[in-house]
Amino acid sequence: MPIYYNEDSKEFHLQSEKVSYIINILKNNQLGHLYFGKKLRHRDSFSHLYTSEAKANVACVFEGDLSFSLDTSKQEYPAYGTTDFREPAFQVLQENGSRVTNFVYKNHKIYFGKQKLAGLPATYVEQENEASTLEISLYDDLIDAELILSYSIFEQFSAITRNVKFVNHGKGNINLTRAMSASVDFFDADFEMVQLSGAWARERHVKMRKLESGIQSISSLRGTSSSQQNPFLALKRPDTNEHQGEVYGFSLVYSGNFLAQVEVDYYDVSRITMGIHPFDFNWLLQSGESFQTPEVVMVYSNSGLNGMSQTYHSLYRSRLARGKWRDQERPVLINNWEGTYFDFNEQKILEMAEASKELGFELFVLDDGWFGKRDDDTTSLGDWFVDKRKLPNGIKGLAEKINELGLQFGLWFEPEMISKISELYSNHPDWIIHVPNRRQSHGRNQYVLDFSRKDVVDYIYGMMAKVLDEAPISYVKWDMNRYMTEIGSALLPADRQREVAHRYILGVYDLYERLTTEFPDVLFESCASGGCRFDPGLLYYAPQAWTSDDTDAVERLKIQYGTSFVYPLSSMGAHVSAVPNHQVGRVTSLETRANVAYFGAFGYELDVTKMSEEEKESVREQINFYKENRNLLQTGTFYRLISPFEKDGNVTSWMVVSEDQKEAIAGRYQVLGKPNSGYERLLLKGLRDDVEYKIEGLHGSFYGDELMNAGIQLDQAVSGSLQWGDYTSQIFILTSLS
Ligand code: DGJ
């Protein structure tokens, strides 16, 4: 078992093939942190990694002892209020007003496997020997409360997961005012912090900054994980790049408010803390109750950012995503949203479906506008019954006709929302998230249903289950189009109002759990105004997510590149849409739009009936190409080659390689044509040195070592087209000759 405990040195060593993580029990019986990084040979004691020498001007724990201060100790789950002046991982408010605690080591358990987290998404194992778990119990005897820190280390992935459970065994109440999922103290601050930041239509752009003394953080207080900041942060060494060097990734498996911060102290120790945002959070723990934090997935790589991402990809694809669709090739879909918006009827949809079938599509998705009286975005959310004016034969009738054409049928919902112009609102005005006697702000004319209430979740479950039961629906797009304001719930007492934001997310997870269990064959795709809630929490229920409403091929380069830092290609909905593009007005070729969208869960989002015969022929070929290579594109090892965030951002490149390294597909994209440009080559990655590859369209053959070190000579390979023209792209298809 790769978790060691040494009774004498009081140290825990979690060790896998590539990673070590070492914890010790400190002099005051709290938990200290000794090491996280490249695998170390196990030995009886790592106490030499720990110093407790006296430092000047510190507050000390024991009377008469100037050598022990928490301020200068590296810790696992630091507490507030006693000799450590940095931000803590948790804070407990007690009935007497005290916030001081003393959680000390009581006992621990080590076992094969990994426990589920009650009500929360988390990575999992299928066989017990895939991971080992260490649970350390800390007790505060004065308040009779327990803190259980859980760590799981995977055999196969360079990943360690962490979560914390608080249990109130005492008679009184306690309040958690801060309950982070993980905290790690690094030895130094020689790092750059990597984050995925953005906004609607420009989600998950890669940003990097050097760590500086003090606190640097990213967060969301929007009620969802958000497009502004993704719940992910990495610390990389300054010389680490895509292909080499050390990087530590931290990814929070959660879809609500979060905080990820690094505090660099006066000795350049970097403390990273991640979890539910403590601002406006308070959890009342009554006698006998417990609170479970979400999981943090920590990844260590010494093969650069690609190494980190590849670990996240394989872990999230195979041990976070679940269900029938986890391992299944995703259907090529056509969605009517940008083709019709709200303006459609059964005849129009059937015309589109018929034309789509002829081109090779597999799934037709009917987006927003099929229910209530929804002719625009001002009405009907919550009224999940069909609008017979548009669809006289109901969803069932339409779905059956689409099935008869030979296509599967998918449907859009926005389960968490309500319009004031709706039957649901007339019957239940108190079902929205709101604060009595205060203004109720809207977003896109809509309001957020109070999913902290079980009766509300039950009702929406009933409505959705009815639709899914009655019609042959193979796919659901679960949208969510606004952030939360005036957060309050009509059912909860005053001292639980600051629980609403988290309870809401638990309600979302509950609904997802019930629907995915009841309808295991349905493929769920999450969405939030595009990619405003693209996070690991939702991947547990919905194995794919709509990456962005921005379908422009050039914008997508940055969005998909950034998203790939954590999320696998199979999770990234990527569609070809019409030009001029509806988000930025840019005109790019159909070829470039497809060349970008291939690197994701591929589909289209336009009215095929409006395409010329020539365009249709291209679409047919594109779909054929994707189907032929879908397995590789969805599950191959993904390498980012050239970043749109570096240099002038004019060129982006990436590739996928099959597990046996015999096949690969690379994409290269150029934003603007350049006059009289020099020689260019594209260096590939992930191939086998000694394997001879053929590249479709190029003369001769090439060994892997040539392609990875000398590269494809582009000016020869694709004569002229690289320098010539804007928004150009090439796809290179490699097949081994042996
Ligand atoms: C936002 C989504 O991102 C779009 O794809 C579309 O489904 C609209 N909502 C529908 O209102």
XYZ file of C-alpha atoms in Angstrom, residues 56 166 228 294 339 491 545 628 694:
9
model
C 12.874 36.360 15.737
C -16.416 18.472 10.187
C -14.755 34.974 -14.912
C -15.929 19.475 -1.829
C -30.065 28.414 -37.026
C -37.720 28.370 4.002
C -20.231 20.787 -21.525
C -13.466 7.984 -38.788
C 3.084 8.753 -43.305
